[in-house]
CSV table of C-alpha atoms in Angstrom, one decimal:
chain,number,residue,atom,x,y,z
F,1,MET,CA,-20.3,6.0,-21.1
F,2,THR,CA,-17.0,5.0,-22.7
F,3,PHE,CA,-14.1,5.7,-21.9
F,4,ALA,CA,-13.5,7.6,-24.7
F,5,ASN,CA,-15.9,10.2,-23.8
F,6,ILE,CA,-14.0,11.3,-20.5
F,7,ASN,CA,-11.6,13.8,-20.7
F,8,ALA,CA,-10.7,16.9,-18.5
F,9,ASP,CA,-12.9,19.2,-20.2
F,10,GLU,CA,-16.2,16.9,-19.4
F,11,ILE,CA,-15.2,16.3,-16.3
F,12,ASN,CA,-14.6,19.8,-15.5
F,13,GLY,CA,-18.0,21.0,-14.1
F,14,THR,CA,-20.1,18.4,-15.0
F,15,MET,CA,-18.9,14.7,-13.2
F,16,LEU,CA,-17.6,15.7,-10.0
F,17,ARG,CA,-19.9,15.9,-7.3
F,18,ASN,CA,-20.1,16.6,-3.6
F,19,ILE,CA,-20.7,13.2,-2.1
F,20,GLN,CA,-22.6,14.8,0.9
F,21,THR,CA,-25.5,16.7,-1.2
F,22,ASP,CA,-25.8,14.6,-4.3
F,23,ILE,CA,-25.1,11.0,-3.9
F,24,THR,CA,-27.4,8.4,-5.6
F,25,PRO,CA,-25.3,4.9,-5.7
F,26,PHE,CA,-26.6,2.1,-7.1
F,27,THR,CA,-26.2,-0.1,-3.9
F,28,CYS,CA,-25.6,1.1,-0.9
F,29,MET,CA,-24.9,-2.4,1.3
F,30,LEU,CA,-23.9,-0.5,4.7
F,31,THR,CA,-23.0,-3.7,6.5
F,32,ALA,CA,-19.9,-4.0,8.5
F,33,LEU,CA,-17.5,-6.6,6.6
F,34,PRO,CA,-16.1,-9.4,9.1
F,35,ALA,CA,-12.3,-8.9,10.6
F,36,ILE,CA,-9.5,-10.2,8.9
F,37,THR,CA,-7.9,-13.1,10.8
F,38,ILE,CA,-4.6,-14.8,10.6
F,39,PRO,CA,-4.0,-18.3,11.8
F,40,GLY,CA,-1.2,-17.3,14.5
F,41,VAL,CA,-1.7,-13.9,14.7
F,42,ALA,CA,-3.0,-12.7,17.8
F,43,PRO,CA,-5.8,-9.7,17.3
O,1,MET,CA,37.5,-14.7,1.3
O,2,SER,CA,35.1,-17.6,-0.5
O,3,PHE,CA,32.0,-18.5,0.6
O,4,ALA,CA,33.3,-21.7,2.2
O,5,ALA,CA,35.5,-19.7,4.5
O,6,SER,CA,33.7,-17.1,5.6
O,7,ALA,CA,30.6,-19.9,6.7
O,8,THR,CA,33.1,-22.0,8.4
O,9,LEU,CA,34.3,-18.9,10.2
O,10,ALA,CA,30.5,-18.6,11.4
O,11,ALA,CA,30.3,-21.5,12.3
O,12,CYS,CA,33.1,-21.7,14.7
O,13,GLY,CA,32.4,-19.8,17.6
O,14,ASP,CA,32.4,-16.4,16.7
O,15,SER,CA,29.9,-13.7,17.6
O,16,GLY,CA,28.0,-15.1,14.9
O,17,ALA,CA,27.3,-18.2,15.7
O,18,ALA,CA,26.8,-16.9,19.5
O,19,LEU,CA,23.8,-15.0,18.2
O,20,CYS,CA,22.2,-18.3,17.6
O,21,ASN,CA,22.3,-19.5,21.5
O,22,GLY,CA,18.8,-20.4,22.7
O,23,VAL,CA,17.3,-21.0,19.0
O,24,SER,CA,15.6,-23.9,18.7
O,25,GLY,CA,15.7,-25.7,14.8
O,26,PRO,CA,18.7,-24.8,12.5
O,27,CYS,CA,20.2,-21.2,13.1
O,28,LYS,CA,22.6,-19.2,11.7
O,29,GLY,CA,24.3,-16.4,12.8
O,30,VAL,CA,25.6,-13.9,11.3
O,31,ALA,CA,27.8,-11.4,13.2
O,32,GLY,CA,27.1,-7.6,12.4
O,33,GLY,CA,29.3,-6.2,9.8
O,34,ALA,CA,30.3,-9.7,8.1
O,35,SER,CA,31.2,-9.8,4.5
O,36,GLU,CA,28.5,-10.1,1.9
O,37,ALA,CA,29.7,-13.1,1.3
O,38,THR,CA,28.8,-14.5,4.8
O,39,ILE,CA,25.4,-12.9,4.6
O,40,ALA,CA,24.7,-14.2,1.2
O,41,GLN,CA,26.0,-17.8,2.0
O,42,ALA,CA,23.6,-17.3,5.1
O,43,PHE,CA,20.6,-16.9,2.9
O,44,ALA,CA,21.2,-19.6,0.2
O,45,THR,CA,21.7,-21.9,2.4
O,46,ALA,CA,18.5,-21.6,4.7
O,47,THR,CA,16.5,-24.8,5.1
O,48,ALA,CA,12.7,-25.4,5.9
O,49,GLY,CA,12.4,-24.2,9.4
O,50,SER,CA,15.4,-22.4,9.8
O,51,THR,CA,16.4,-19.1,11.7
O,52,ILE,CA,18.9,-16.5,10.4
O,53,ILE,CA,20.2,-14.4,13.2
O,54,LEU,CA,21.3,-11.1,12.4
O,55,GLY,CA,23.9,-9.0,14.7
O,56,ALA,CA,23.7,-5.4,15.5
O,57,GLY,CA,25.5,-3.2,13.1
O,58,THR,CA,25.6,-2.6,9.2
O,59,PHE,CA,25.8,-4.8,6.4
O,60,LYS,CA,27.2,-3.3,2.8
O,61,LEU,CA,25.6,-5.0,0.1
O,62,LYS,CA,25.6,-5.0,-3.7
O,63,ASN,CA,23.7,-7.7,-4.6
O,64,THR,CA,20.0,-9.0,-3.7
O,65,LEU,CA,19.7,-10.9,-0.8
O,66,SER,CA,17.2,-14.3,-2.0
O,67,CYS,CA,15.9,-17.5,-0.3
O,68,PRO,CA,16.0,-21.1,-1.4
O,69,THR,CA,12.2,-21.7,-2.4
O,70,ALA,CA,12.7,-24.9,-0.3
O,71,ALA,CA,13.1,-23.2,2.9
O,72,SER,CA,9.6,-22.7,4.3
O,73,ASN,CA,9.2,-21.6,7.4
O,74,LEU,CA,12.0,-19.3,7.2
O,75,THR,CA,12.7,-16.4,10.2
O,76,ILE,CA,15.2,-13.7,9.7
O,77,LYS,CA,15.7,-11.5,12.5
O,78,GLY,CA,17.6,-8.7,13.3
O,79,ALA,CA,18.9,-7.1,16.4
O,80,GLY,CA,16.2,-4.5,15.8
O,81,ILE,CA,14.8,-1.2,13.7
O,82,ASP,CA,18.4,0.8,13.1
O,83,ALA,CA,20.3,-1.4,15.1
O,84,THR,CA,21.0,-4.1,12.2
O,85,ILE,CA,21.1,-2.0,9.2
O,86,LEU,CA,21.2,-3.9,5.5
O,87,ASP,CA,22.7,-0.8,3.5
O,88,PHE,CA,22.2,-1.4,-0.5
O,89,ASN,CA,23.3,2.1,-1.0
O,90,ASP,CA,26.0,0.6,-3.2
O,91,GLN,CA,23.8,-1.9,-4.5
O,92,ALA,CA,24.8,-2.9,-8.5
O,93,VAL,CA,22.6,-5.6,-9.1
O,94,GLY,CA,19.0,-7.3,-8.2
O,95,SER,CA,15.8,-5.5,-7.9
O,96,GLN,CA,15.3,-5.6,-4.5
O,97,GLY,CA,17.1,-5.8,-1.4
O,98,ILE,CA,15.4,-9.2,-0.1
O,99,THR,CA,13.2,-11.3,-2.1
O,100,CYS,CA,12.0,-14.5,-0.4
O,101,ASN,CA,9.4,-16.3,-2.1
O,102,VAL,CA,8.8,-19.1,0.8
O,103,ASN,CA,6.3,-20.0,2.8
O,104,GLY,CA,5.8,-19.0,6.2
O,105,LEU,CA,8.1,-16.3,6.0
O,106,THR,CA,8.8,-14.0,9.2
O,107,ILE,CA,11.1,-11.1,8.5
O,108,GLN,CA,11.6,-8.8,12.0
O,109,ASP,CA,13.7,-6.4,13.6
O,110,LEU,CA,15.6,-4.7,11.3
O,111,THR,CA,16.1,-1.8,8.1
O,112,VAL,CA,16.2,-2.1,4.8
O,113,GLN,CA,18.0,0.9,3.5
O,114,ASP,CA,18.4,2.3,0.0
O,115,THR,CA,17.8,-0.5,-2.3
O,116,LEU,CA,18.0,0.1,-5.9
O,117,GLY,CA,14.7,-1.3,-6.3
O,118,ASP,CA,11.7,-2.6,-3.8
O,119,GLY,CA,12.9,-2.7,-0.3
O,120,ILE,CA,11.4,-7.0,0.3
O,121,LYS,CA,9.6,-8.3,-2.2
O,122,ALA,CA,7.6,-11.7,-1.3
O,123,GLU,CA,5.9,-13.2,-4.1
O,124,GLY,CA,3.9,-16.2,-3.9
O,125,ASN,CA,3.7,-16.9,0.0
O,126,ASP,CA,1.5,-18.6,1.9
O,127,GLY,CA,2.2,-16.8,5.3
O,128,VAL,CA,4.4,-14.0,5.1
O,129,SER,CA,5.1,-11.8,8.3
O,130,PHE,CA,6.9,-8.4,8.3
O,131,LYS,CA,7.3,-7.7,12.3
O,132,LYS,CA,9.4,-4.7,13.1
O,133,VAL,CA,10.9,-3.8,9.6
O,134,LYS,CA,12.0,-0.7,8.1
O,135,VAL,CA,12.9,-0.1,4.7
O,136,THR,CA,14.0,3.8,4.1
O,137,TRP,CA,15.5,5.3,1.2
O,138,THR,CA,17.5,7.8,3.0
O,139,ARG,CA,18.5,10.3,-0.2
O,140,PRO,CA,16.2,13.1,-1.0
O,141,ASP,CA,12.6,12.3,-3.2
O,142,ASP,CA,13.5,10.4,-6.6
O,143,GLU,CA,11.9,8.5,-9.0
O,144,SER,CA,14.8,6.3,-8.9
O,145,HIS,CA,14.0,5.2,-5.7
O,146,GLY,CA,12.6,1.7,-5.4
O,147,ALA,CA,9.0,1.5,-5.7
O,148,TYR,CA,7.8,-0.4,-3.0
O,149,GLY,CA,8.9,-0.8,0.2
O,150,LEU,CA,7.2,-3.7,1.9
O,151,TYR,CA,6.3,-5.7,-1.2
O,152,PRO,CA,3.5,-9.2,-1.1
O,153,VAL,CA,2.2,-10.0,-3.8
O,154,LEU,CA,0.6,-12.8,-4.7
O,155,ALA,CA,0.4,-14.1,-0.9
O,156,LYS,CA,-1.9,-15.6,1.4
O,157,LYS,CA,-1.8,-14.6,4.7
O,158,VAL,CA,-0.2,-11.4,4.7
O,159,LEU,CA,0.9,-9.5,8.3
O,160,ILE,CA,3.1,-6.2,8.4
O,161,ASP,CA,3.0,-5.0,12.1
O,162,GLU,CA,4.8,-2.4,13.7
O,163,CYS,CA,7.0,-1.7,10.3
O,164,ILE,CA,8.2,2.0,8.7
O,165,VAL,CA,8.7,2.6,5.6
O,166,GLU,CA,10.0,5.7,4.2
O,167,GLY,CA,10.9,7.4,0.7
O,168,ALA,CA,9.0,4.6,-2.2
O,169,ALA,CA,9.0,6.3,-5.3
O,170,ASP,CA,5.2,4.4,-5.2
O,171,ALA,CA,3.9,3.0,-2.4
O,172,GLY,CA,5.8,2.3,1.4
O,173,ILE,CA,3.3,-0.4,2.3
O,174,TYR,CA,2.1,-2.0,-0.8
O,175,VAL,CA,0.2,-5.4,-0.9
O,176,GLY,CA,-1.0,-6.4,-4.2
O,177,GLN,CA,-3.5,-8.9,-5.8
O,178,SER,CA,-3.2,-11.1,-2.3
O,179,GLU,CA,-5.6,-12.5,0.4
O,180,GLN,CA,-6.2,-12.3,3.9
O,181,ILE,CA,-4.1,-9.5,4.9
O,182,ILE,CA,-3.4,-7.6,7.8
O,183,VAL,CA,-2.1,-4.2,8.2
O,184,ARG,CA,-1.5,-2.5,11.8
O,185,HIS,CA,0.5,-0.3,14.2
O,186,SER,CA,2.9,0.7,10.9
O,187,THR,CA,4.0,4.0,9.8
O,188,ALA,CA,4.7,5.4,6.1
O,189,ARG,CA,6.1,8.6,5.5
O,190,ARG,CA,8.2,10.5,2.5
O,191,ASN,CA,6.8,7.9,0.3
O,192,VAL,CA,4.5,8.9,-3.2
O,193,ALA,CA,1.6,6.5,-1.4
O,194,GLY,CA,1.7,5.8,2.3
O,195,ILE,CA,-0.4,2.6,2.1
O,196,GLU,CA,-1.9,0.8,-0.8
O,197,ILE,CA,-4.0,-2.4,-1.0
O,198,GLU,CA,-4.4,-3.7,-4.7
O,199,ASN,CA,-6.6,-6.0,-6.3
O,200,SER,CA,-6.5,-8.1,-3.3
O,201,ASN,CA,-9.2,-9.8,-1.0
O,202,GLY,CA,-9.9,-9.5,2.2
O,203,ALA,CA,-7.6,-6.8,4.0
O,204,ASP,CA,-7.5,-5.1,7.5
O,205,VAL,CA,-5.6,-1.8,7.7
O,206,PHE,CA,-5.4,0.0,10.9
O,207,ASP,CA,-3.4,1.8,13.5
O,208,ASN,CA,-1.4,3.1,11.0
O,209,ASP,CA,0.3,6.4,10.5
O,210,ALA,CA,0.3,7.7,6.7
O,211,THR,CA,2.1,11.3,7.2
O,212,ASP,CA,4.0,13.4,4.6
O,213,ASN,CA,3.2,11.4,1.9
O,214,THR,CA,1.8,12.5,-1.7
O,215,ALA,CA,-1.3,10.7,-0.8
O,216,GLY,CA,-2.0,8.6,2.6
O,217,ILE,CA,-3.9,5.2,1.9
O,218,LEU,CA,-5.1,3.8,-1.5
O,219,VAL,CA,-7.7,1.0,-1.9
O,220,PHE,CA,-7.2,0.5,-6.0
O,221,SER,CA,-8.4,-1.8,-8.3
O,222,LEU,CA,-6.1,-1.7,-11.5
O,223,PRO,CA,-6.6,-3.5,-14.7
O,224,ILE,CA,-3.4,-5.4,-14.6
O,225,GLN,CA,-2.5,-7.8,-17.4
O,226,GLY,CA,-3.2,-11.2,-16.8
O,227,THR,CA,-4.0,-11.3,-12.8
O,228,PRO,CA,-6.1,-13.8,-11.3
O,229,ARG,CA,-7.3,-11.2,-9.0
O,230,PRO,CA,-9.1,-7.9,-11.6
O,231,ARG,CA,-11.1,-6.9,-8.5
O,232,ASN,CA,-10.1,-5.4,-4.7
O,233,GLU,CA,-12.6,-6.2,-2.9
O,234,LYS,CA,-13.4,-6.5,1.0
O,235,THR,CA,-10.9,-4.3,2.2
O,236,ARG,CA,-11.6,-2.3,6.2
O,237,VAL,CA,-9.5,0.6,6.9
O,238,PHE,CA,-10.0,1.8,10.4
O,239,GLN,CA,-8.0,3.7,13.2
O,240,ASN,CA,-5.9,4.9,11.3
O,241,ARG,CA,-4.5,8.7,10.9
O,242,SER,CA,-3.5,10.5,7.1
O,243,LEU,CA,-2.0,13.3,8.0
O,244,SER,CA,-0.5,16.2,6.2
O,245,ASN,CA,-0.2,14.0,2.6
O,246,ASN,CA,0.9,16.9,0.4
O,247,ARG,CA,4.5,15.7,-0.7
O,248,LEU,CA,5.1,16.7,-3.8
O,249,ASN,CA,4.8,13.6,-6.0
O,250,PHE,CA,7.9,12.5,-7.2
O,251,GLY,CA,6.5,8.9,-8.8
O,252,LYS,CA,8.0,7.8,-12.1
O,253,PRO,CA,6.1,10.1,-14.9
O,254,GLY,CA,3.7,8.2,-16.8
O,255,SER,CA,3.0,5.7,-14.0
O,256,ILE,CA,-0.6,5.6,-12.6
O,257,ILE,CA,1.3,6.6,-9.0
O,258,SER,CA,2.3,9.8,-10.9
O,259,LYS,CA,-1.3,10.9,-11.6
O,260,VAL,CA,-2.4,11.1,-8.1
O,261,PRO,CA,-2.5,14.6,-6.6
O,262,ALA,CA,-0.2,15.7,-3.6
O,263,GLY,CA,-2.6,16.3,-0.7
O,264,THR,CA,-4.7,12.9,-0.9
O,265,GLY,CA,-5.7,11.6,2.5
O,266,MET,CA,-7.9,8.5,1.7
O,267,LEU,CA,-8.5,7.1,-2.5
O,268,VAL,CA,-10.7,4.3,-3.2
O,269,MET,CA,-10.9,3.4,-6.8
O,270,ALA,CA,-12.6,0.9,-8.6
O,271,SER,CA,-13.0,-1.8,-5.6
O,272,ASP,CA,-15.7,-3.8,-4.3
O,273,SER,CA,-17.1,-3.4,-0.6
O,274,VAL,CA,-14.9,-1.1,1.1
O,275,GLU,CA,-15.6,-0.1,4.6
O,276,VAL,CA,-13.5,3.2,6.0
O,277,PHE,CA,-14.2,4.2,9.2
O,278,ASP,CA,-13.2,5.7,12.7
O,279,ASN,CA,-10.1,7.0,11.0
O,280,ASP,CA,-8.5,10.4,11.8
O,281,ILE,CA,-8.0,12.4,8.2
O,282,ARG,CA,-6.5,15.6,8.6
O,283,SER,CA,-4.5,18.5,6.6
O,284,ASN,CA,-4.9,16.8,3.3
O,285,ASN,CA,-4.2,20.1,0.8
O,286,THR,CA,-6.3,18.3,-1.8
O,287,GLY,CA,-8.8,16.5,-0.2
O,288,GLY,CA,-9.8,13.8,3.0
O,289,ALA,CA,-11.4,10.8,1.0
O,290,ALA,CA,-12.6,10.7,-2.4
O,291,VAL,CA,-14.7,7.2,-4.3
O,292,VAL,CA,-13.3,7.2,-8.0
O,293,SER,CA,-13.3,4.9,-10.8
O,294,PHE,CA,-10.8,4.3,-13.1
O,295,LEU,CA,-11.5,6.6,-15.3
O,296,VAL,CA,-10.1,9.6,-13.9
O,297,ALA,CA,-6.9,7.9,-14.6
O,298,GLN,CA,-7.7,8.4,-17.9
O,299,ILE,CA,-5.9,5.1,-19.4
O,300,ASP,CA,-7.4,2.8,-21.6
O,301,TRP,CA,-7.1,-0.5,-20.3
O,302,ASP,CA,-8.2,-4.4,-21.8
O,303,LYS,CA,-11.9,-4.1,-22.5
O,304,ASN,CA,-12.1,-8.1,-23.2
O,305,SER,CA,-10.5,-8.4,-19.8
O,306,PRO,CA,-12.4,-9.1,-16.5
O,307,TYR,CA,-11.5,-5.8,-14.9
O,308,ASN,CA,-14.4,-3.2,-13.7
O,309,PRO,CA,-13.2,0.5,-13.4
O,310,TYR,CA,-16.3,1.3,-11.1
O,311,PRO,CA,-16.7,1.3,-7.3
O,312,THR,CA,-19.3,-0.9,-5.9
O,313,ASN,CA,-20.7,-1.0,-2.3
O,314,ILE,CA,-18.2,1.4,-0.8
O,315,TRP,CA,-19.3,2.9,3.0
O,316,ILE,CA,-17.4,5.9,4.2
O,317,HIS,CA,-18.7,6.3,8.3
O,318,ASP,CA,-17.8,7.8,11.4
O,319,ASN,CA,-14.4,9.5,10.6
O,320,ARG,CA,-13.0,12.8,11.8
O,321,PHE,CA,-11.8,14.8,9.3
O,322,GLN,CA,-10.2,18.4,9.8
O,323,GLY,CA,-8.6,20.6,7.7
O,324,ASN,CA,-8.7,19.1,4.0
O,325,GLY,CA,-9.2,20.5,0.6
O,326,ALA,CA,-7.6,23.9,1.1
O,327,MET,CA,-5.5,24.1,-1.7
O,328,PRO,CA,-5.9,21.4,-4.1
O,329,ASP,CA,-2.5,20.3,-6.1
O,330,ASP,CA,-3.2,21.7,-9.4
O,331,THR,CA,-0.1,20.9,-10.9
O,332,ASN,CA,-0.7,17.6,-11.5
O,333,LEU,CA,-3.1,17.0,-14.8
O,334,GLY,CA,-6.4,15.1,-13.8
O,335,ILE,CA,-8.5,15.2,-10.8
O,336,GLY,CA,-6.2,17.5,-8.9
O,337,ILE,CA,-7.0,20.2,-11.2
O,338,VAL,CA,-10.6,19.5,-11.8
O,339,LEU,CA,-10.8,19.5,-8.2
O,340,ALA,CA,-9.0,23.0,-8.2
O,341,GLN,CA,-11.3,24.6,-10.7
O,342,ASN,CA,-14.8,23.0,-9.4
O,343,PHE,CA,-14.3,24.1,-5.3
O,344,LYS,CA,-12.4,27.1,-4.7
O,345,GLN,CA,-13.7,27.7,-1.8
O,346,GLY,CA,-12.3,24.5,-0.6
O,347,VAL,CA,-12.8,20.7,-1.6
O,348,PRO,CA,-15.4,19.2,0.7
O,349,ALA,CA,-14.4,16.1,2.9
O,350,LEU,CA,-16.0,13.6,1.1
O,351,LEU,CA,-15.7,13.1,-3.2
O,352,TRP,CA,-17.3,11.0,-5.4
O,353,ASP,CA,-16.7,11.3,-8.8
O,354,GLY,CA,-20.2,10.3,-10.0
O,355,ILE,CA,-19.2,8.4,-13.2
O,356,GLU,CA,-21.7,5.6,-13.0
O,357,ASP,CA,-21.8,2.5,-15.0
O,358,THR,CA,-24.2,3.2,-17.4
O,359,THR,CA,-24.2,-1.0,-18.6
O,360,ARG,CA,-25.9,-2.0,-15.2
O,361,THR,CA,-29.6,-2.1,-14.7
O,362,GLU,CA,-30.6,-2.8,-11.2
O,363,THR,CA,-32.7,-0.5,-9.4
O,364,ARG,CA,-31.5,2.2,-7.2
O,365,PRO,CA,-32.7,2.0,-3.9
O,366,ALA,CA,-36.0,4.8,-3.3
O,367,THR,CA,-33.8,6.6,-0.8
O,368,ALA,CA,-30.2,6.8,-1.6
O,369,ARG,CA,-28.7,5.9,2.0
O,370,THR,CA,-25.4,7.1,3.0
O,371,SER,CA,-24.1,7.7,6.2
O,372,ALA,CA,-21.7,10.8,4.8
O,373,SER,CA,-23.8,13.3,7.2
O,374,ARG,CA,-22.6,12.0,10.6
O,375,THR,CA,-19.1,13.1,9.0
O,376,MET,CA,-18.6,16.7,9.1
O,377,ALA,CA,-16.7,18.7,6.2
O,378,ARG,CA,-14.2,21.1,7.3
């Protein structure tokens, strides 16, 4: 798929999906990300 | 009054100088209501490690306040939000209210209002903290408002804590092309986007209120020409409240932000490794949370750049959704009208645009895992 193929008409009815019923992600890391810390800044 | 005369006045025992009592290191005190020349002089002559104390009162300003780049570890401190007010309503020159591109910058306890452009910009800083700062545009919504309220960009070690931003024509709290970022305990309201993390690496956004904006919280990668950070990655958004973000989009026509439909609770676009959890997302009329590619913006980009328009490694789990998607914004060409046409019975709480990178070749998991089932659509 190229950018040129994307327009509202094509998206309409074909591309949008309900993530709860139709999810096929390429990767599912499902790993918690580490917290961000800044020196001198209290959590 | 000349700069020299006003500076002498401030240093010779008026209430401005008294403001520095108890402050260690170089300090300049500026009494509330002092002339623009006086406060500009305090900024212009700041040195490394110094403090500028601004007294309670309103400062009428027509020009941007800027700091010498050598003034590292500079602190600019007022008497409190709505107590010390830097009023740029008559600003004639400059793009920002304050711009301080110095390492170790702290700005706290003051209000900046009605700037011609962005509220406070900090570019390239290694260490920048905004604490208890309010940026507001007091006039009715208009694209002529400044794009960003708090605007650290190309910065490291960014802290935005207990701040308030109202009325920005793009993003109220915006962190772009930066790294090691914390945005917490802050409020964004009446902006187009409440909070936006864009093309950055490593951000925690937590315990914030994003209410009555066009969109609550955005995590974006955009195709910024020449950026050292083409990809937004490693962003956590948690324990925030994204409520009733249904304000009519008043962003500048043609801009990317102008394409965001009113009623968007949370939007993750073209980013990598984003975790969204334990948030309250309620009463956003277009939808609660969505994961989309840049392609939905229907804007072309330089295909020779390293920009990747697809989202990857997104985990949205254990949020609380209620009352979202009841009336999608179909006035805005793009995703809003598509949602309105596709989900006439209401938009689900979580959406993915389904636009895949067909050039990727790795095998999909045998069983696609998602914890979306734990977040009920309502």
